Amino acid sequence: MSMKTKIPASGIDFAAWKNDGAFDGNAEARADLIADVNDYFGDVFNPQNAVDTTLEGQKSREMGGFDVGGGSPLDFAYMALFKEVNLRTSTSRFHEVVDISAGITFTELVDGEKAKVGNISAASNTIKALEYGAALGILDRWIRYNEFFRVEEALQAAVKTYGYKQADMHYALLKALGTGVNEAFDTSVEKTIDNACATILEAVGDKYGLSDQTEFTILANRRNASIIRKALAASFDKPNANNGKIESNIGRFVITSNTNIPASAGAYVALPEHSLESATWRDLTSEEARSAARRGTDLHWSGEFNAAIGNSSQVRRIALA
């Protein structure tokens, strides 16, 4: 393999791969190129690579996205709530969610059909791997005329589309929770947050062996971020003299602009992990095939994942006014 100069975003130098014959019948070089693309996918979709920035003067933290170029980071904020379940070596399409109480997940009736939110119960406490993917043709003329930026743009489009799908599905589960998780506004945002934490502790504290020091996570639309920040700041601005501070242990505050978490919904207070699960059977990977009709190479991307809220008592949707 010849020396490659990294280019923005993916770091894959398609020009060098062209010189090595990856687009011109060299099977070994082509296989290595696909491996490079898959390695990049693995980095991008690893939540551990998300930027975790501590807010100055506050205990809470905001999880940003892994920058994939173009100023459009992926939204990984949901992973502050969900437990990551690694099923990459599993030989079953199904995963058992241990704790079930008014649970929801995504389901599909037949392969390829659009997933819909469905209920899970103690009688059927499994979630199924759902496959999502896309395809793109890399035209011969792009390679011939060294228009590698078009290949890079297509790669980024695949990453962002798949990343949005993952985030959207997780937030849709929160949106689908019924009115039973609603926490009415009580005097102040601080008091309402405390009420939500207390409700969660009373519902699942004994089951999970929790204490008053258990950490909670707050998720809100970006438009409501300043309201939550102000409430959190009261816990650190002269806390002994501030009777309106939050008494509960808020370990993380994350924000999103996803439309499933609108500002009108207030915010979500959650006990993270436990029955809130995000399962991955297969990371986004690519395969290629020559298309004579297209006069190019077709790249097919796909991955398998699903998520579930096994016990809705872990989540409260709070009103901010």
mmCIF file of C-alpha atoms in Angstrom:
data_model
loop_
_atom_site.group_PDB
_atom_site.id
_atom_site.type_symbol
_atom_site.label_atom_id
_atom_site.label_comp_id
_atom_site.label_asym_id
_atom_site.label_seq_id
_atom_site.Cartn_x
_atom_site.Cartn_y
_atom_site.Cartn_z
ATOM 1 C CA MET A 1 0.000 0.000 0.000
ATOM 2 C CA SER A 2 1.404 3.423 -0.960
ATOM 3 C CA MET A 3 1.598 6.353 1.461
ATOM 4 C CA LYS A 4 -1.727 8.124 1.905
ATOM 5 C CA THR A 5 -2.303 11.736 2.920
ATOM 6 C CA LYS A 6 -5.302 12.100 5.203
ATOM 7 C CA ILE A 7 -8.138 14.246 3.943
ATOM 8 C CA PRO A 8 -10.921 15.807 6.076
ATOM 9 C CA ALA A 9 -13.564 13.736 7.835
ATOM 10 C CA SER A 10 -12.905 10.098 6.982
ATOM 11 C CA GLY A 11 -9.121 10.350 6.636
ATOM 12 C CA ILE A 12 -9.293 7.994 3.646
ATOM 13 C CA ASP A 13 -7.112 9.043 0.729
ATOM 14 C CA PHE A 14 -9.082 7.770 -2.250
ATOM 15 C CA ALA A 15 -6.445 9.084 -4.663
ATOM 16 C CA ALA A 16 -3.822 6.783 -3.144
ATOM 17 C CA TRP A 17 -6.219 3.867 -3.307
ATOM 18 C CA LYS A 18 -6.801 4.655 -6.993
ATOM 19 C CA ASN A 19 -3.051 4.476 -7.610
ATOM 20 C CA ASP A 20 -3.000 1.091 -5.884
ATOM 21 C CA GLY A 21 -5.706 -0.202 -8.231
ATOM 22 C CA ALA A 22 -8.589 -0.386 -5.759
ATOM 23 C CA PHE A 23 -10.915 0.951 -8.440
ATOM 24 C CA ASP A 24 -9.261 -0.894 -11.303
ATOM 25 C CA GLY A 25 -9.519 -4.623 -10.687
ATOM 26 C CA ASN A 26 -6.978 -5.078 -7.867
ATOM 27 C CA ALA A 27 -9.011 -7.297 -5.545
ATOM 28 C CA GLU A 28 -6.573 -7.031 -2.634
ATOM 29 C CA ALA A 29 -6.451 -3.237 -2.763
ATOM 30 C CA ARG A 30 -10.232 -3.056 -3.105
ATOM 31 C CA ALA A 31 -10.689 -5.283 -0.049
ATOM 32 C CA ASP A 32 -8.276 -3.095 1.929
ATOM 33 C CA LEU A 33 -10.195 0.034 0.913
ATOM 34 C CA ILE A 34 -13.489 -1.469 2.105
ATOM 35 C CA ALA A 35 -11.755 -2.406 5.370
ATOM 36 C CA ASP A 36 -10.648 1.238 5.732
ATOM 37 C CA VAL A 37 -14.225 2.427 5.206
ATOM 38 C CA ASN A 38 -15.544 -0.046 7.778
ATOM 39 C CA ASP A 39 -12.884 1.012 10.298
ATOM 40 C CA TYR A 40 -14.028 4.585 9.847
ATOM 41 C CA PHE A 41 -17.645 3.571 10.430
ATOM 42 C CA GLY A 42 -16.565 1.789 13.601
ATOM 43 C CA ASP A 43 -14.886 4.942 14.924
ATOM 44 C CA VAL A 44 -17.753 7.262 14.043
ATOM 45 C CA PHE A 45 -20.473 5.128 15.611
ATOM 46 C CA ASN A 46 -18.601 4.385 18.834
ATOM 47 C CA PRO A 47 -20.270 6.525 21.537
ATOM 48 C CA GLN A 48 -17.022 6.385 23.510
ATOM 49 C CA ASN A 49 -15.531 8.678 20.866
ATOM 50 C CA ALA A 50 -18.151 11.331 21.544
ATOM 51 C CA VAL A 51 -16.855 14.571 23.011
ATOM 52 C CA ASP A 52 -17.761 14.798 26.712
ATOM 53 C CA THR A 53 -17.349 18.404 27.874
ATOM 54 C CA THR A 54 -17.580 19.410 31.507
ATOM 55 C CA LEU A 55 -19.638 22.543 32.056
ATOM 56 C CA GLU A 56 -17.587 25.096 33.962
ATOM 57 C CA GLY A 57 -18.910 25.667 37.463
ATOM 58 C CA GLN A 58 -21.483 22.877 37.235
ATOM 59 C CA LYS A 59 -21.429 19.222 38.130
ATOM 60 C CA SER A 60 -23.544 18.329 35.108
ATOM 61 C CA ARG A 61 -21.976 17.497 31.748
ATOM 62 C CA GLU A 62 -23.148 17.713 28.165
ATOM 63 C CA MET A 63 -22.282 14.960 25.727
ATOM 64 C CA GLY A 64 -21.586 16.266 22.251
ATOM 65 C CA GLY A 65 -21.250 14.311 19.033
ATOM 66 C CA PHE A 66 -18.352 12.762 17.189
ATOM 67 C CA ASP A 67 -17.452 15.284 14.496
ATOM 68 C CA VAL A 68 -17.816 13.732 11.065
ATOM 69 C CA GLY A 69 -17.021 16.912 9.182
ATOM 70 C CA GLY A 70 -19.057 19.764 7.789
ATOM 71 C CA GLY A 71 -19.941 21.021 11.251
ATOM 72 C CA SER A 72 -22.652 18.350 11.617
ATOM 73 C CA PRO A 73 -21.761 16.063 14.543
ATOM 74 C CA LEU A 74 -23.715 12.930 15.245
ATOM 75 C CA ASP A 75 -26.172 13.087 18.118
ATOM 76 C CA PHE A 76 -25.079 10.686 20.859
ATOM 77 C CA ALA A 77 -26.855 12.423 23.745
ATOM 78 C CA TYR A 78 -29.277 9.499 24.096
ATOM 79 C CA MET A 79 -26.399 7.255 25.189
ATOM 80 C CA ALA A 80 -26.326 9.169 28.482
ATOM 81 C CA LEU A 81 -29.619 7.376 29.248
ATOM 82 C CA PHE A 82 -29.309 4.000 27.548
ATOM 83 C CA LYS A 83 -27.074 1.093 28.501
ATOM 84 C CA GLU A 84 -24.970 -0.117 25.583
ATOM 85 C CA VAL A 85 -25.504 -3.833 24.925
ATOM 86 C CA ASN A 86 -22.885 -5.463 22.694
ATOM 87 C CA LEU A 87 -24.415 -8.288 20.648
ATOM 88 C CA ARG A 88 -21.887 -8.180 17.813
ATOM 89 C CA THR A 89 -20.928 -11.812 18.341
ATOM 90 C CA SER A 90 -24.442 -13.025 19.101
ATOM 91 C CA THR A 91 -25.909 -15.792 16.942
ATOM 92 C CA SER A 92 -29.484 -14.785 17.811
ATOM 93 C CA ARG A 93 -31.557 -11.961 16.348
ATOM 94 C CA PHE A 94 -33.294 -11.578 19.711
ATOM 95 C CA HIS A 95 -32.211 -10.076 23.022
ATOM 96 C CA GLU A 96 -33.940 -10.500 26.376
ATOM 97 C CA VAL A 97 -34.693 -7.370 28.375
ATOM 98 C CA VAL A 98 -34.618 -8.500 31.994
ATOM 99 C CA ASP A 99 -36.843 -5.936 33.729
ATOM 100 C CA ILE A 100 -40.181 -5.314 32.013
ATOM 101 C CA SER A 101 -42.899 -2.943 33.197
ATOM 102 C CA ALA A 102 -44.915 -1.021 30.605
ATOM 103 C CA GLY A 103 -41.974 -1.416 28.246
ATOM 104 C CA ILE A 104 -41.683 -0.323 24.620
ATOM 105 C CA THR A 105 -39.339 -1.105 21.747
ATOM 106 C CA PHE A 106 -39.281 -1.028 17.961
ATOM 107 C CA THR A 107 -40.789 -3.895 16.007
ATOM 108 C CA GLU A 108 -41.147 -4.938 12.375
ATOM 109 C CA LEU A 109 -43.649 -7.350 10.892
ATOM 110 C CA VAL A 110 -41.486 -8.569 8.025
ATOM 111 C CA ASP A 111 -37.890 -8.015 6.965
ATOM 112 C CA GLY A 112 -37.462 -4.622 5.381
ATOM 113 C CA GLU A 113 -40.701 -3.145 6.703
ATOM 114 C CA LYS A 114 -40.472 0.169 8.520
ATOM 115 C CA ALA A 115 -40.101 -0.298 12.273
ATOM 116 C CA LYS A 116 -42.883 0.828 14.567
ATOM 117 C CA VAL A 117 -43.011 1.402 18.295
ATOM 118 C CA GLY A 118 -44.577 -1.581 20.037
ATOM 119 C CA ASN A 119 -45.140 -2.816 23.558
ATOM 120 C CA ILE A 120 -43.068 -5.462 25.295
ATOM 121 C CA SER A 121 -44.282 -7.367 28.333
ATOM 122 C CA ALA A 122 -43.089 -9.927 30.834
ATOM 123 C CA ALA A 123 -44.659 -12.549 28.598
ATOM 124 C CA SER A 124 -42.610 -11.494 25.568
ATOM 125 C CA ASN A 125 -39.586 -9.702 26.927
ATOM 126 C CA THR A 126 -37.383 -9.749 23.842
ATOM 127 C CA ILE A 127 -36.299 -7.202 21.279
ATOM 128 C CA LYS A 128 -35.289 -8.041 17.729
ATOM 129 C CA ALA A 129 -32.342 -6.896 15.639
ATOM 130 C CA LEU A 130 -33.542 -4.429 12.999
ATOM 131 C CA GLU A 131 -31.458 -3.852 9.882
ATOM 132 C CA TYR A 132 -31.078 -0.479 8.218
ATOM 133 C CA GLY A 133 -28.974 0.405 5.232
ATOM 134 C CA ALA A 134 -28.467 2.345 2.028
ATOM 135 C CA ALA A 135 -26.611 2.052 -1.241
ATOM 136 C CA LEU A 136 -24.575 4.402 -3.399
ATOM 137 C CA GLY A 137 -22.998 4.117 -6.812
ATOM 138 C CA ILE A 138 -19.437 5.431 -7.156
ATOM 139 C CA LEU A 139 -19.268 6.378 -10.804
ATOM 140 C CA ASP A 140 -16.219 5.570 -12.906
ATOM 141 C CA ARG A 141 -15.936 9.171 -14.057
ATOM 142 C CA TRP A 142 -15.536 10.356 -10.454
ATOM 143 C CA ILE A 143 -12.430 8.208 -10.202
ATOM 144 C CA ARG A 144 -11.182 8.909 -13.713
ATOM 145 C CA TYR A 145 -11.336 12.677 -13.225
ATOM 146 C CA ASN A 146 -10.122 12.538 -9.609
ATOM 147 C CA GLU A 147 -13.382 13.850 -8.193
ATOM 148 C CA PHE A 148 -12.722 12.090 -4.897
ATOM 149 C CA PHE A 149 -14.588 14.768 -2.975
ATOM 150 C CA ARG A 150 -17.793 13.272 -4.380
ATOM 151 C CA VAL A 151 -16.912 9.887 -2.881
ATOM 152 C CA GLU A 152 -16.161 11.567 0.442
ATOM 153 C CA GLU A 153 -19.441 13.478 0.339
ATOM 154 C CA ALA A 154 -21.315 10.243 -0.308
ATOM 155 C CA LEU A 155 -19.529 8.575 2.600
ATOM 156 C CA GLN A 156 -20.468 11.407 4.951
ATOM 157 C CA ALA A 157 -24.076 11.292 3.739
ATOM 158 C CA ALA A 158 -24.247 7.601 4.646
ATOM 159 C CA VAL A 159 -22.765 8.263 8.095
ATOM 160 C CA LYS A 160 -25.097 11.132 8.909
ATOM 161 C CA THR A 161 -28.207 9.386 7.589
ATOM 162 C CA TYR A 162 -27.531 6.240 9.608
ATOM 163 C CA GLY A 163 -26.504 8.238 12.681
ATOM 164 C CA TYR A 164 -29.689 10.278 12.518
ATOM 165 C CA LYS A 165 -31.746 7.088 12.219
ATOM 166 C CA GLN A 166 -30.155 5.641 15.349
ATOM 167 C CA ALA A 167 -30.685 8.818 17.381
ATOM 168 C CA ASP A 168 -34.214 9.324 16.073
ATOM 169 C CA MET A 169 -35.286 5.823 17.101
ATOM 170 C CA HIS A 170 -33.978 6.214 20.644
ATOM 171 C CA TYR A 171 -35.687 9.571 21.143
ATOM 172 C CA ALA A 172 -38.894 8.210 19.612
ATOM 173 C CA LEU A 173 -39.080 5.689 22.455
ATOM 174 C CA LEU A 174 -39.090 8.533 24.973
ATOM 175 C CA LYS A 175 -41.709 10.418 22.979
ATOM 176 C CA ALA A 176 -43.910 7.291 22.858
ATOM 177 C CA LEU A 177 -44.102 6.995 26.641
ATOM 178 C CA GLY A 178 -47.646 7.656 27.850
ATOM 179 C CA THR A 179 -48.936 10.415 30.080
ATOM 180 C CA GLY A 180 -48.293 8.204 33.091
ATOM 181 C CA VAL A 181 -44.666 9.392 33.112
ATOM 182 C CA ASN A 182 -45.613 13.089 33.212
ATOM 183 C CA GLU A 183 -44.470 15.116 36.217
ATOM 184 C CA ALA A 184 -46.509 18.280 36.799
ATOM 185 C CA PHE A 185 -44.786 21.584 37.484
ATOM 186 C CA ASP A 186 -44.504 22.250 41.209
ATOM 187 C CA THR A 187 -43.535 25.779 42.307
ATOM 188 C CA SER A 188 -40.131 25.786 40.554
ATOM 189 C CA VAL A 189 -38.058 23.812 38.052
ATOM 190 C CA GLU A 190 -35.779 22.724 40.893
ATOM 191 C CA LYS A 191 -38.688 21.372 42.930
ATOM 192 C CA THR A 192 -40.150 19.628 39.889
ATOM 193 C CA ILE A 193 -36.843 17.896 39.160
ATOM 194 C CA ASP A 194 -36.634 16.736 42.766
ATOM 195 C CA ASN A 195 -40.190 15.416 42.587
ATOM 196 C CA ALA A 196 -39.348 13.455 39.431
ATOM 197 C CA CYS A 197 -36.276 11.882 41.043
ATOM 198 C CA ALA A 198 -38.290 10.993 44.143
ATOM 199 C CA THR A 199 -41.006 9.371 42.032
ATOM 200 C CA ILE A 200 -38.425 7.233 40.234
ATOM 201 C CA LEU A 201 -36.745 6.194 43.486
ATOM 202 C CA GLU A 202 -40.076 5.241 45.019
ATOM 203 C CA ALA A 203 -40.985 3.168 41.965
ATOM 204 C CA VAL A 204 -37.742 1.238 41.345
ATOM 205 C CA GLY A 205 -35.411 2.066 44.228
ATOM 206 C CA ASP A 206 -35.896 -1.194 46.102
ATOM 207 C CA LYS A 207 -35.846 -3.268 42.909
ATOM 208 C CA TYR A 208 -32.486 -1.868 41.788
ATOM 209 C CA GLY A 209 -30.966 -1.338 45.229
ATOM 210 C CA LEU A 210 -30.765 2.453 44.858
ATOM 211 C CA SER A 211 -29.997 5.117 47.443
ATOM 212 C CA ASP A 212 -30.556 8.856 47.836
ATOM 213 C CA GLN A 213 -27.122 9.348 46.229
ATOM 214 C CA THR A 214 -28.159 7.621 43.001
ATOM 215 C CA GLU A 215 -27.308 9.738 39.958
ATOM 216 C CA PHE A 216 -29.976 10.865 37.526
ATOM 217 C CA THR A 217 -29.715 12.216 33.990
ATOM 218 C CA ILE A 218 -31.644 15.121 32.483
ATOM 219 C CA LEU A 219 -32.338 15.304 28.733
ATOM 220 C CA ALA A 220 -33.819 18.410 27.158
ATOM 221 C CA ASN A 221 -34.304 20.165 23.864
ATOM 222 C CA ARG A 222 -31.624 22.762 23.186
ATOM 223 C CA ARG A 223 -34.227 25.539 23.496
ATOM 224 C CA ASN A 224 -34.777 24.571 27.135
ATOM 225 C CA ALA A 225 -31.093 24.210 27.985
ATOM 226 C CA SER A 226 -30.821 27.587 29.717
ATOM 227 C CA ILE A 227 -33.760 26.749 32.007
ATOM 228 C CA ILE A 228 -32.125 23.501 33.137
ATOM 229 C CA ARG A 229 -28.691 25.121 33.501
ATOM 230 C CA LYS A 230 -30.142 27.810 35.744
ATOM 231 C CA ALA A 231 -31.810 25.175 37.920
ATOM 232 C CA LEU A 232 -28.579 23.178 38.163
ATOM 233 C CA ALA A 233 -26.528 26.280 38.961
ATOM 234 C CA ALA A 234 -28.569 26.834 42.124
ATOM 235 C CA SER A 235 -26.938 23.718 43.577
ATOM 236 C CA PHE A 236 -23.487 25.245 43.252
ATOM 237 C CA ASP A 237 -24.114 28.954 43.797
ATOM 238 C CA LYS A 238 -24.042 29.420 47.575
ATOM 239 C CA PRO A 239 -25.792 26.055 48.121
ATOM 240 C CA ASN A 240 -26.053 26.402 51.902
ATOM 241 C CA ALA A 241 -27.920 29.688 51.572
ATOM 242 C CA ASN A 242 -30.021 28.690 48.582
ATOM 243 C CA ASN A 243 -33.231 27.058 49.726
ATOM 244 C CA GLY A 244 -34.326 26.491 46.118
ATOM 245 C CA LYS A 245 -31.470 24.231 45.098
ATOM 246 C CA ILE A 246 -31.924 20.733 43.679
ATOM 247 C CA GLU A 247 -31.475 18.153 46.430
ATOM 248 C CA SER A 248 -31.259 15.156 44.093
ATOM 249 C CA ASN A 249 -27.994 13.947 42.582
ATOM 250 C CA ILE A 250 -27.987 15.030 38.927
ATOM 251 C CA GLY A 251 -24.971 13.374 37.361
ATOM 252 C CA ARG A 252 -25.442 14.421 33.744
ATOM 253 C CA PHE A 253 -27.385 16.917 31.669
ATOM 254 C CA VAL A 254 -27.537 16.364 27.900
ATOM 255 C CA ILE A 255 -29.239 18.289 25.124
ATOM 256 C CA THR A 256 -30.548 17.460 21.669
ATOM 257 C CA SER A 257 -32.311 19.200 18.807
ATOM 258 C CA ASN A 258 -34.080 16.030 17.667
ATOM 259 C CA THR A 259 -37.725 16.707 16.843
ATOM 260 C CA ASN A 260 -38.860 13.786 19.025
ATOM 261 C CA ILE A 261 -37.727 15.833 22.036
ATOM 262 C CA PRO A 262 -39.464 19.182 21.376
ATOM 263 C CA ALA A 263 -39.185 22.151 23.702
ATOM 264 C CA SER A 264 -42.916 21.878 24.352
ATOM 265 C CA ALA A 265 -42.347 18.507 26.031
ATOM 266 C CA GLY A 266 -40.402 20.152 28.854
ATOM 267 C CA ALA A 267 -37.523 17.824 29.757
ATOM 268 C CA TYR A 268 -36.851 14.220 30.730
ATOM 269 C CA VAL A 269 -35.434 13.089 34.069
ATOM 270 C CA ALA A 270 -34.234 9.497 33.964
ATOM 271 C CA LEU A 271 -32.487 6.828 35.948
ATOM 272 C CA PRO A 272 -29.944 5.806 33.281
ATOM 273 C CA GLU A 273 -29.194 2.266 32.133
ATOM 274 C CA HIS A 274 -30.804 -0.702 33.964
ATOM 275 C CA SER A 275 -33.779 -1.490 31.662
ATOM 276 C CA LEU A 276 -33.002 1.319 29.194
ATOM 277 C CA GLU A 277 -31.024 -0.652 26.622
ATOM 278 C CA SER A 278 -29.410 0.118 23.272
ATOM 279 C CA ALA A 279 -28.344 -3.071 21.520
ATOM 280 C CA THR A 280 -26.008 -3.385 18.542
ATOM 281 C CA TRP A 281 -25.816 -6.622 16.582
ATOM 282 C CA ARG A 282 -23.737 -5.229 13.721
ATOM 283 C CA ASP A 283 -22.062 -1.866 13.216
ATOM 284 C CA LEU A 284 -22.528 0.002 9.967
ATOM 285 C CA THR A 285 -20.468 -1.917 7.417
ATOM 286 C CA SER A 286 -20.029 -1.706 3.669
ATOM 287 C CA GLU A 287 -19.855 -4.171 0.807
ATOM 288 C CA GLU A 288 -19.145 -3.454 -2.834
ATOM 289 C CA ALA A 289 -20.161 -4.845 -6.211
ATOM 290 C CA ARG A 290 -19.336 -3.813 -9.766
ATOM 291 C CA SER A 291 -22.281 -2.395 -11.729
ATOM 292 C CA ALA A 292 -21.763 -2.451 -15.481
ATOM 293 C CA ALA A 293 -25.120 -0.784 -16.105
ATOM 294 C CA ARG A 294 -24.232 2.098 -13.798
ATOM 295 C CA ARG A 295 -20.649 2.216 -15.093
ATOM 296 C CA GLY A 296 -19.385 2.298 -11.559
ATOM 297 C CA THR A 297 -19.116 0.510 -8.235
ATOM 298 C CA ASP A 298 -22.082 0.076 -5.908
ATOM 299 C CA LEU A 299 -21.361 0.407 -2.200
ATOM 300 C CA HIS A 300 -23.984 -1.040 0.126
ATOM 301 C CA TRP A 301 -24.088 0.037 3.788
ATOM 302 C CA SER A 302 -26.087 -1.636 6.512
ATOM 303 C CA GLY A 303 -26.144 -2.208 10.260
ATOM 304 C CA GLU A 304 -28.343 -3.898 12.862
ATOM 305 C CA PHE A 305 -29.542 -2.375 16.127
ATOM 306 C CA ASN A 306 -32.568 -1.808 18.330
ATOM 307 C CA ALA A 307 -33.397 -0.149 21.641
ATOM 308 C CA ALA A 308 -35.921 -0.570 24.433
ATOM 309 C CA ILE A 309 -37.262 1.070 27.544
ATOM 310 C CA GLY A 310 -38.025 -2.002 29.615
ATOM 311 C CA ASN A 311 -39.396 -0.194 32.659
ATOM 312 C CA SER A 312 -41.065 3.151 32.011
ATOM 313 C CA SER A 313 -40.895 3.946 35.743
ATOM 314 C CA GLN A 314 -37.253 4.920 35.162
ATOM 315 C CA VAL A 315 -38.331 8.015 33.220
ATOM 316 C CA ARG A 316 -40.277 11.163 34.088
ATOM 317 C CA ARG A 317 -41.313 13.840 31.588
ATOM 318 C CA ILE A 318 -41.266 17.088 33.537
ATOM 319 C CA ALA A 319 -43.130 20.324 32.875
ATOM 320 C CA LEU A 320 -40.948 23.440 33.122
ATOM 321 C CA ALA A 321 -43.746 25.911 33.815
#
